């Protein structure tokens, strides 16, 4: 039995083979939509309109997953026109810039929340340590009541 070498690459796509359409235009459309959504979310974060961000999260997750799925479906050896390559470069730069701006806005919001929580905790600890020290308690004036202290607090950190 003669040995015939196997060609690991698919047969050449010459004149007889039909060229499969690339999913790159679909990826460009989805990436553009995702970049627009990220820009909108960033603007809402900067405007402190946090209640309007929640409804965007499901769509953001869907578009992100669709980008990944579409990207995996693209055949890396399929021919792509120069115009389509240029469109992808433009869209991917726009998506990258939107993602960086969005991440920065989220980090700033997170840092501001952490600083606020730290300030509140520090204030509570200071008040409690002054009230629970070893010194003699300050006398309460007759007829005056003790000022209540804050026992705890909760901050909604979900963005």
PDB file of N, CA and C in Angstrom, residues 47-123:
ATOM      1  N   UNK A  47     -22.019  61.142  34.824  1.00  0.00           N
ATOM      2  CA  UNK A  47     -23.137  62.011  35.210  1.00  0.00           C
ATOM      3  C   UNK A  47     -23.787  61.562  36.513  1.00  0.00           C
ATOM      4  N   UNK A  48     -23.256  60.475  37.108  1.00  0.00           N
ATOM      5  CA  UNK A  48     -23.773  59.919  38.369  1.00  0.00           C
ATOM      6  C   UNK A  48     -25.241  59.481  38.260  1.00  0.00           C
ATOM      7  N   UNK A  49     -25.629  59.008  37.097  1.00  0.00           N
ATOM      8  CA  UNK A  49     -26.986  58.495  36.887  1.00  0.00           C
ATOM      9  C   UNK A  49     -26.931  56.973  37.005  1.00  0.00           C
ATOM     10  N   UNK A  50     -26.633  56.517  38.218  1.00  0.00           N
ATOM     11  CA  UNK A  50     -26.366  55.106  38.456  1.00  0.00           C
ATOM     12  C   UNK A  50     -27.598  54.226  38.264  1.00  0.00           C
ATOM     13  N   UNK A  51     -28.780  54.753  38.490  1.00  0.00           N
ATOM     14  CA  UNK A  51     -29.985  53.931  38.329  1.00  0.00           C
ATOM     15  C   UNK A  51     -30.247  53.579  36.868  1.00  0.00           C
ATOM     16  N   UNK A  52     -29.717  54.379  35.950  1.00  0.00           N
ATOM     17  CA  UNK A  52     -29.935  54.122  34.525  1.00  0.00           C
ATOM     18  C   UNK A  52     -28.930  53.114  33.958  1.00  0.00           C
ATOM     19  N   UNK A  53     -27.923  52.755  34.738  1.00  0.00           N
ATOM     20  CA  UNK A  53     -26.894  51.832  34.261  1.00  0.00           C
ATOM     21  C   UNK A  53     -27.359  50.384  34.340  1.00  0.00           C
ATOM     22  N   UNK A  54     -28.139  50.054  35.352  1.00  0.00           N
ATOM     23  CA  UNK A  54     -28.585  48.674  35.564  1.00  0.00           C
ATOM     24  C   UNK A  54     -29.210  48.015  34.343  1.00  0.00           C
ATOM     25  N   UNK A  55     -30.156  48.680  33.690  1.00  0.00           N
ATOM     26  CA  UNK A  55     -30.780  48.051  32.518  1.00  0.00           C
ATOM     27  C   UNK A  55     -29.823  47.778  31.363  1.00  0.00           C
ATOM     28  N   UNK A  56     -28.683  48.449  31.326  1.00  0.00           N
ATOM     29  CA  UNK A  56     -27.725  48.247  30.229  1.00  0.00           C
ATOM     30  C   UNK A  56     -26.898  46.977  30.402  1.00  0.00           C
ATOM     31  N   UNK A  57     -26.837  46.444  31.616  1.00  0.00           N
ATOM     32  CA  UNK A  57     -25.917  45.341  31.898  1.00  0.00           C
ATOM     33  C   UNK A  57     -26.240  44.063  31.126  1.00  0.00           C
ATOM     34  N   UNK A  58     -27.510  43.735  31.003  1.00  0.00           N
ATOM     35  CA  UNK A  58     -27.885  42.517  30.264  1.00  0.00           C
ATOM     36  C   UNK A  58     -27.500  42.643  28.795  1.00  0.00           C
ATOM     37  N   UNK A  59     -27.733  43.808  28.223  1.00  0.00           N
ATOM     38  CA  UNK A  59     -27.389  44.020  26.815  1.00  0.00           C
ATOM     39  C   UNK A  59     -25.871  44.023  26.630  1.00  0.00           C
ATOM     40  N   UNK A  60     -25.140  44.584  27.586  1.00  0.00           N
ATOM     41  CA  UNK A  60     -23.675  44.597  27.516  1.00  0.00           C
ATOM     42  C   UNK A  60     -23.128  43.167  27.564  1.00  0.00           C
ATOM     43  N   UNK A  61     -23.679  42.350  28.437  1.00  0.00           N
ATOM     44  CA  UNK A  61     -23.230  40.952  28.531  1.00  0.00           C
ATOM     45  C   UNK A  61     -23.559  40.195  27.245  1.00  0.00           C
ATOM     46  N   UNK A  62     -24.743  40.438  26.689  1.00  0.00           N
ATOM     47  CA  UNK A  62     -25.144  39.764  25.456  1.00  0.00           C
ATOM     48  C   UNK A  62     -24.227  40.146  24.302  1.00  0.00           C
ATOM     49  N   UNK A  63     -23.946  41.440  24.160  1.00  0.00           N
ATOM     50  CA  UNK A  63     -23.085  41.901  23.060  1.00  0.00           C
ATOM     51  C   UNK A  63     -21.651  41.407  23.219  1.00  0.00           C
ATOM     52  N   UNK A  64     -21.163  41.382  24.456  1.00  0.00           N
ATOM     53  CA  UNK A  64     -19.807  40.880  24.701  1.00  0.00           C
ATOM     54  C   UNK A  64     -19.704  39.411  24.316  1.00  0.00           C
ATOM     55  N   UNK A  65     -20.709  38.630  24.714  1.00  0.00           N
ATOM     56  CA  UNK A  65     -20.712  37.204  24.375  1.00  0.00           C
ATOM     57  C   UNK A  65     -20.836  37.019  22.865  1.00  0.00           C
ATOM     58  N   UNK A  66     -21.665  37.812  22.222  1.00  0.00           N
ATOM     59  CA  UNK A  66     -21.840  37.717  20.775  1.00  0.00           C
ATOM     60  C   UNK A  66     -20.551  38.086  20.037  1.00  0.00           C
ATOM     61  N   UNK A  67     -19.821  39.063  20.554  1.00  0.00           N
ATOM     62  CA  UNK A  67     -18.517  39.417  19.963  1.00  0.00           C
ATOM     63  C   UNK A  67     -17.573  38.223  20.030  1.00  0.00           C
ATOM     64  N   UNK A  68     -17.510  37.590  21.179  1.00  0.00           N
ATOM     65  CA  UNK A  68     -16.623  36.439  21.345  1.00  0.00           C
ATOM     66  C   UNK A  68     -17.011  35.285  20.446  1.00  0.00           C
ATOM     67  N   UNK A  69     -18.295  34.991  20.369  1.00  0.00           N
ATOM     68  CA  UNK A  69     -18.785  33.891  19.537  1.00  0.00           C
ATOM     69  C   UNK A  69     -18.510  34.167  18.059  1.00  0.00           C
ATOM     70  N   UNK A  70     -18.778  35.397  17.628  1.00  0.00           N
ATOM     71  CA  UNK A  70     -18.559  35.763  16.231  1.00  0.00           C
ATOM     72  C   UNK A  70     -17.079  35.738  15.892  1.00  0.00           C
ATOM     73  N   UNK A  71     -16.246  36.205  16.813  1.00  0.00           N
ATOM     74  CA  UNK A  71     -14.801  36.199  16.581  1.00  0.00           C
ATOM     75  C   UNK A  71     -14.277  34.780  16.411  1.00  0.00           C
ATOM     76  N   UNK A  72     -14.780  33.835  17.213  1.00  0.00           N
ATOM     77  CA  UNK A  72     -14.342  32.443  17.104  1.00  0.00           C
ATOM     78  C   UNK A  72     -14.799  31.806  15.795  1.00  0.00           C
ATOM     79  N   UNK A  73     -15.897  32.304  15.238  1.00  0.00           N
ATOM     80  CA  UNK A  73     -16.440  31.724  14.012  1.00  0.00           C
ATOM     81  C   UNK A  73     -15.743  32.225  12.751  1.00  0.00           C
ATOM     82  N   UNK A  74     -14.873  33.203  12.888  1.00  0.00           N
ATOM     83  CA  UNK A  74     -14.178  33.745  11.716  1.00  0.00           C
ATOM     84  C   UNK A  74     -13.060  32.798  11.295  1.00  0.00           C
ATOM     85  N   UNK A  75     -13.043  32.495  10.030  1.00  0.00           N
ATOM     86  CA  UNK A  75     -12.000  31.628   9.466  1.00  0.00           C
ATOM     87  C   UNK A  75     -10.754  32.480   9.231  1.00  0.00           C
ATOM     88  N   UNK A  76      -9.656  32.169   9.923  1.00  0.00           N
ATOM     89  CA  UNK A  76      -8.462  33.009   9.785  1.00  0.00           C
ATOM     90  C   UNK A  76      -7.814  32.959   8.411  1.00  0.00           C
ATOM     91  N   UNK A  77      -8.110  31.946   7.612  1.00  0.00           N
ATOM     92  CA  UNK A  77      -7.501  31.871   6.287  1.00  0.00           C
ATOM     93  C   UNK A  77      -8.441  32.355   5.187  1.00  0.00           C
ATOM     94  N   UNK A  78      -9.636  32.770   5.567  1.00  0.00           N
ATOM     95  CA  UNK A  78     -10.583  33.278   4.572  1.00  0.00           C
ATOM     96  C   UNK A  78     -10.082  34.622   4.042  1.00  0.00           C
ATOM     97  N   UNK A  79     -10.226  34.843   2.759  1.00  0.00           N
ATOM     98  CA  UNK A  79      -9.771  36.115   2.192  1.00  0.00           C
ATOM     99  C   UNK A  79     -10.644  37.275   2.690  1.00  0.00           C
ATOM    100  N   UNK A  80      -9.981  38.382   2.976  1.00  0.00           N
ATOM    101  CA  UNK A  80     -10.688  39.577   3.462  1.00  0.00           C
ATOM    102  C   UNK A  80     -10.230  40.762   2.622  1.00  0.00           C
ATOM    103  N   UNK A  81     -11.187  41.555   2.184  1.00  0.00           N
ATOM    104  CA  UNK A  81     -10.839  42.719   1.372  1.00  0.00           C
ATOM    105  C   UNK A  81     -10.138  43.770   2.221  1.00  0.00           C
ATOM    106  N   UNK A  82      -9.382  44.620   1.549  1.00  0.00           N
ATOM    107  CA  UNK A  82      -8.669  45.681   2.258  1.00  0.00           C
ATOM    108  C   UNK A  82      -9.633  46.664   2.920  1.00  0.00           C
ATOM    109  N   UNK A  83     -10.754  46.929   2.256  1.00  0.00           N
ATOM    110  CA  UNK A  83     -11.748  47.846   2.830  1.00  0.00           C
ATOM    111  C   UNK A  83     -12.316  47.274   4.137  1.00  0.00           C
ATOM    112  N   UNK A  84     -12.573  45.971   4.162  1.00  0.00           N
ATOM    113  CA  UNK A  84     -13.102  45.324   5.361  1.00  0.00           C
ATOM    114  C   UNK A  84     -12.056  45.301   6.470  1.00  0.00           C
ATOM    115  N   UNK A  85     -10.783  45.083   6.098  1.00  0.00           N
ATOM    116  CA  UNK A  85      -9.698  45.129   7.095  1.00  0.00           C
ATOM    117  C   UNK A  85      -9.631  46.519   7.725  1.00  0.00           C
ATOM    118  N   UNK A  86      -9.739  47.545   6.902  1.00  0.00           N
ATOM    119  CA  UNK A  86      -9.665  48.921   7.397  1.00  0.00           C
ATOM    120  C   UNK A  86     -10.869  49.236   8.297  1.00  0.00           C
ATOM    121  N   UNK A  87     -12.041  48.728   7.908  1.00  0.00           N
ATOM    122  CA  UNK A  87     -13.232  48.922   8.741  1.00  0.00           C
ATOM    123  C   UNK A  87     -13.029  48.253  10.103  1.00  0.00           C
ATOM    124  N   UNK A  88     -12.477  47.039  10.123  1.00  0.00           N
ATOM    125  CA  UNK A  88     -12.243  46.334  11.388  1.00  0.00           C
ATOM    126  C   UNK A  88     -11.227  47.079  12.256  1.00  0.00           C
ATOM    127  N   UNK A  89     -10.172  47.606  11.622  1.00  0.00           N
ATOM    128  CA  UNK A  89      -9.179  48.376  12.390  1.00  0.00           C
ATOM    129  C   UNK A  89      -9.842  49.569  13.075  1.00  0.00           C
ATOM    130  N   UNK A  90     -10.680  50.259  12.344  1.00  0.00           N
ATOM    131  CA  UNK A  90     -11.364  51.433  12.885  1.00  0.00           C
ATOM    132  C   UNK A  90     -12.319  51.049  14.017  1.00  0.00           C
ATOM    133  N   UNK A  91     -13.108  50.011  13.788  1.00  0.00           N
ATOM    134  CA  UNK A  91     -14.088  49.573  14.788  1.00  0.00           C
ATOM    135  C   UNK A  91     -13.387  49.033  16.034  1.00  0.00           C
ATOM    136  N   UNK A  92     -12.330  48.257  15.834  1.00  0.00           N
ATOM    137  CA  UNK A  92     -11.644  47.685  16.995  1.00  0.00           C
ATOM    138  C   UNK A  92     -10.952  48.773  17.814  1.00  0.00           C
ATOM    139  N   UNK A  93     -10.451  49.831  17.166  1.00  0.00           N
ATOM    140  CA  UNK A  93      -9.863  50.950  17.906  1.00  0.00           C
ATOM    141  C   UNK A  93     -10.944  51.668  18.699  1.00  0.00           C
ATOM    142  N   UNK A  94     -12.096  51.882  18.088  1.00  0.00           N
ATOM    143  CA  UNK A  94     -13.210  52.547  18.777  1.00  0.00           C
ATOM    144  C   UNK A  94     -13.662  51.711  19.984  1.00  0.00           C
ATOM    145  N   UNK A  95     -13.761  50.400  19.806  1.00  0.00           N
ATOM    146  CA  UNK A  95     -14.166  49.517  20.903  1.00  0.00           C
ATOM    147  C   UNK A  95     -13.117  49.521  22.009  1.00  0.00           C
ATOM    148  N   UNK A  96     -11.852  49.475  21.648  1.00  0.00           N
ATOM    149  CA  UNK A  96     -10.785  49.505  22.646  1.00  0.00           C
ATOM    150  C   UNK A  96     -10.791  50.790  23.448  1.00  0.00           C
ATOM    151  N   UNK A  97     -10.942  51.926  22.762  1.00  0.00           N
ATOM    152  CA  UNK A  97     -10.994  53.219  23.449  1.00  0.00           C
ATOM    153  C   UNK A  97     -12.198  53.298  24.383  1.00  0.00           C
ATOM    154  N   UNK A  98     -13.354  52.798  23.920  1.00  0.00           N
ATOM    155  CA  UNK A  98     -14.567  52.810  24.753  1.00  0.00           C
ATOM    156  C   UNK A  98     -14.390  51.926  25.978  1.00  0.00           C
ATOM    157  N   UNK A  99     -13.752  50.778  25.804  1.00  0.00           N
ATOM    158  CA  UNK A  99     -13.539  49.861  26.931  1.00  0.00           C
ATOM    159  C   UNK A  99     -12.597  50.470  27.961  1.00  0.00           C
ATOM    160  N   UNK A 100     -11.532  51.139  27.505  1.00  0.00           N
ATOM    161  CA  UNK A 100     -10.586  51.773  28.432  1.00  0.00           C
ATOM    162  C   UNK A 100     -11.269  52.900  29.201  1.00  0.00           C
ATOM    163  N   UNK A 101     -12.023  53.739  28.515  1.00  0.00           N
ATOM    164  CA  UNK A 101     -12.728  54.839  29.182  1.00  0.00           C
ATOM    165  C   UNK A 101     -13.752  54.307  30.181  1.00  0.00           C
ATOM    166  N   UNK A 102     -14.453  53.237  29.810  1.00  0.00           N
ATOM    167  CA  UNK A 102     -15.452  52.639  30.693  1.00  0.00           C
ATOM    168  C   UNK A 102     -14.795  52.064  31.942  1.00  0.00           C
ATOM    169  N   UNK A 103     -13.696  51.350  31.744  1.00  0.00           N
ATOM    170  CA  UNK A 103     -12.985  50.772  32.891  1.00  0.00           C
ATOM    171  C   UNK A 103     -12.476  51.864  33.822  1.00  0.00           C
ATOM    172  N   UNK A 104     -11.965  52.948  33.256  1.00  0.00           N
ATOM    173  CA  UNK A 104     -11.454  54.037  34.074  1.00  0.00           C
ATOM    174  C   UNK A 104     -12.582  54.676  34.890  1.00  0.00           C
ATOM    175  N   UNK A 105     -13.735  54.881  34.274  1.00  0.00           N
ATOM    176  CA  UNK A 105     -14.873  55.459  34.994  1.00  0.00           C
ATOM    177  C   UNK A 105     -15.337  54.529  36.108  1.00  0.00           C
ATOM    178  N   UNK A 106     -15.345  53.226  35.838  1.00  0.00           N
ATOM    179  CA  UNK A 106     -15.734  52.267  36.873  1.00  0.00           C
ATOM    180  C   UNK A 106     -14.724  52.259  38.019  1.00  0.00           C
ATOM    181  N   UNK A 107     -13.440  52.344  37.697  1.00  0.00           N
ATOM    182  CA  UNK A 107     -12.404  52.367  38.749  1.00  0.00           C
ATOM    183  C   UNK A 107     -12.510  53.621  39.605  1.00  0.00           C
ATOM    184  N   UNK A 108     -12.767  54.759  38.974  1.00  0.00           N
ATOM    185  CA  UNK A 108     -12.917  56.006  39.723  1.00  0.00           C
ATOM    186  C   UNK A 108     -14.110  55.908  40.663  1.00  0.00           C
ATOM    187  N   UNK A 109     -15.216  55.374  40.165  1.00  0.00           N
ATOM    188  CA  UNK A 109     -16.400  55.204  41.010  1.00  0.00           C
ATOM    189  C   UNK A 109     -16.136  54.263  42.170  1.00  0.00           C
ATOM    190  N   UNK A 110     -15.426  53.192  41.885  1.00  0.00           N
ATOM    191  CA  UNK A 110     -15.094  52.218  42.928  1.00  0.00           C
ATOM    192  C   UNK A 110     -14.176  52.850  43.977  1.00  0.00           C
ATOM    193  N   UNK A 111     -13.181  53.603  43.530  1.00  0.00           N
ATOM    194  CA  UNK A 111     -12.250  54.256  44.459  1.00  0.00           C
ATOM    195  C   UNK A 111     -12.968  55.295  45.314  1.00  0.00           C
ATOM    196  N   UNK A 112     -13.882  56.041  44.694  1.00  0.00           N
ATOM    197  CA  UNK A 112     -14.640  57.045  45.455  1.00  0.00           C
ATOM    198  C   UNK A 112     -15.512  56.370  46.511  1.00  0.00           C
ATOM    199  N   UNK A 113     -16.121  55.264  46.157  1.00  0.00           N
ATOM    200  CA  UNK A 113     -16.952  54.526  47.117  1.00  0.00           C
ATOM    201  C   UNK A 113     -16.090  54.000  48.258  1.00  0.00           C
ATOM    202  N   UNK A 114     -14.927  53.460  47.945  1.00  0.00           N
ATOM    203  CA  UNK A 114     -14.018  52.962  48.987  1.00  0.00           C
ATOM    204  C   UNK A 114     -13.586  54.076  49.930  1.00  0.00           C
ATOM    205  N   UNK A 115     -13.290  55.244  49.382  1.00  0.00           N
ATOM    206  CA  UNK A 115     -12.883  56.371  50.231  1.00  0.00           C
ATOM    207  C   UNK A 115     -14.034  56.823  51.125  1.00  0.00           C
ATOM    208  N   UNK A 116     -15.233  56.842  50.586  1.00  0.00           N
ATOM    209  CA  UNK A 116     -16.399  57.240  51.382  1.00  0.00           C
ATOM    210  C   UNK A 116     -16.632  56.249  52.512  1.00  0.00           C
ATOM    211  N   UNK A 117     -16.580  54.962  52.201  1.00  0.00           N
ATOM    212  CA  UNK A 117     -16.778  53.932  53.226  1.00  0.00           C
ATOM    213  C   UNK A 117     -15.685  54.031  54.285  1.00  0.00           C
ATOM    214  N   UNK A 118     -14.439  54.234  53.872  1.00  0.00           N
ATOM    215  CA  UNK A 118     -13.337  54.370  54.833  1.00  0.00           C
ATOM    216  C   UNK A 118     -13.532  55.579  55.735  1.00  0.00           C
ATOM    217  N   UNK A 119     -13.987  56.682  55.169  1.00  0.00           N
ATOM    218  CA  UNK A 119     -14.225  57.886  55.972  1.00  0.00           C
ATOM    219  C   UNK A 119     -15.335  57.649  56.990  1.00  0.00           C
ATOM    220  N   UNK A 120     -16.392  56.968  56.577  1.00  0.00           N
ATOM    221  CA  UNK A 120     -17.500  56.687  57.495  1.00  0.00           C
ATOM    222  C   UNK A 120     -17.040  55.754  58.610  1.00  0.00           C
ATOM    223  N   UNK A 121     -16.314  54.706  58.249  1.00  0.00           N
ATOM    224  CA  UNK A 121     -15.805  53.758  59.250  1.00  0.00           C
ATOM    225  C   UNK A 121     -14.849  54.465  60.205  1.00  0.00           C
ATOM    226  N   UNK A 122     -13.980  55.307  59.669  1.00  0.00           N
ATOM    227  CA  UNK A 122     -13.048  56.051  60.514  1.00  0.00           C
ATOM    228  C   UNK A 122     -13.757  56.960  61.491  1.00  0.00           C
ATOM    229  N   UNK A 123     -14.798  57.617  61.017  1.00  0.00           N
ATOM    230  CA  UNK A 123     -15.577  58.501  61.893  1.00  0.00           C
ATOM    231  C   UNK A 123     -16.275  57.707  62.991  1.00  0.00           C
TER     232      UNK A 123
END
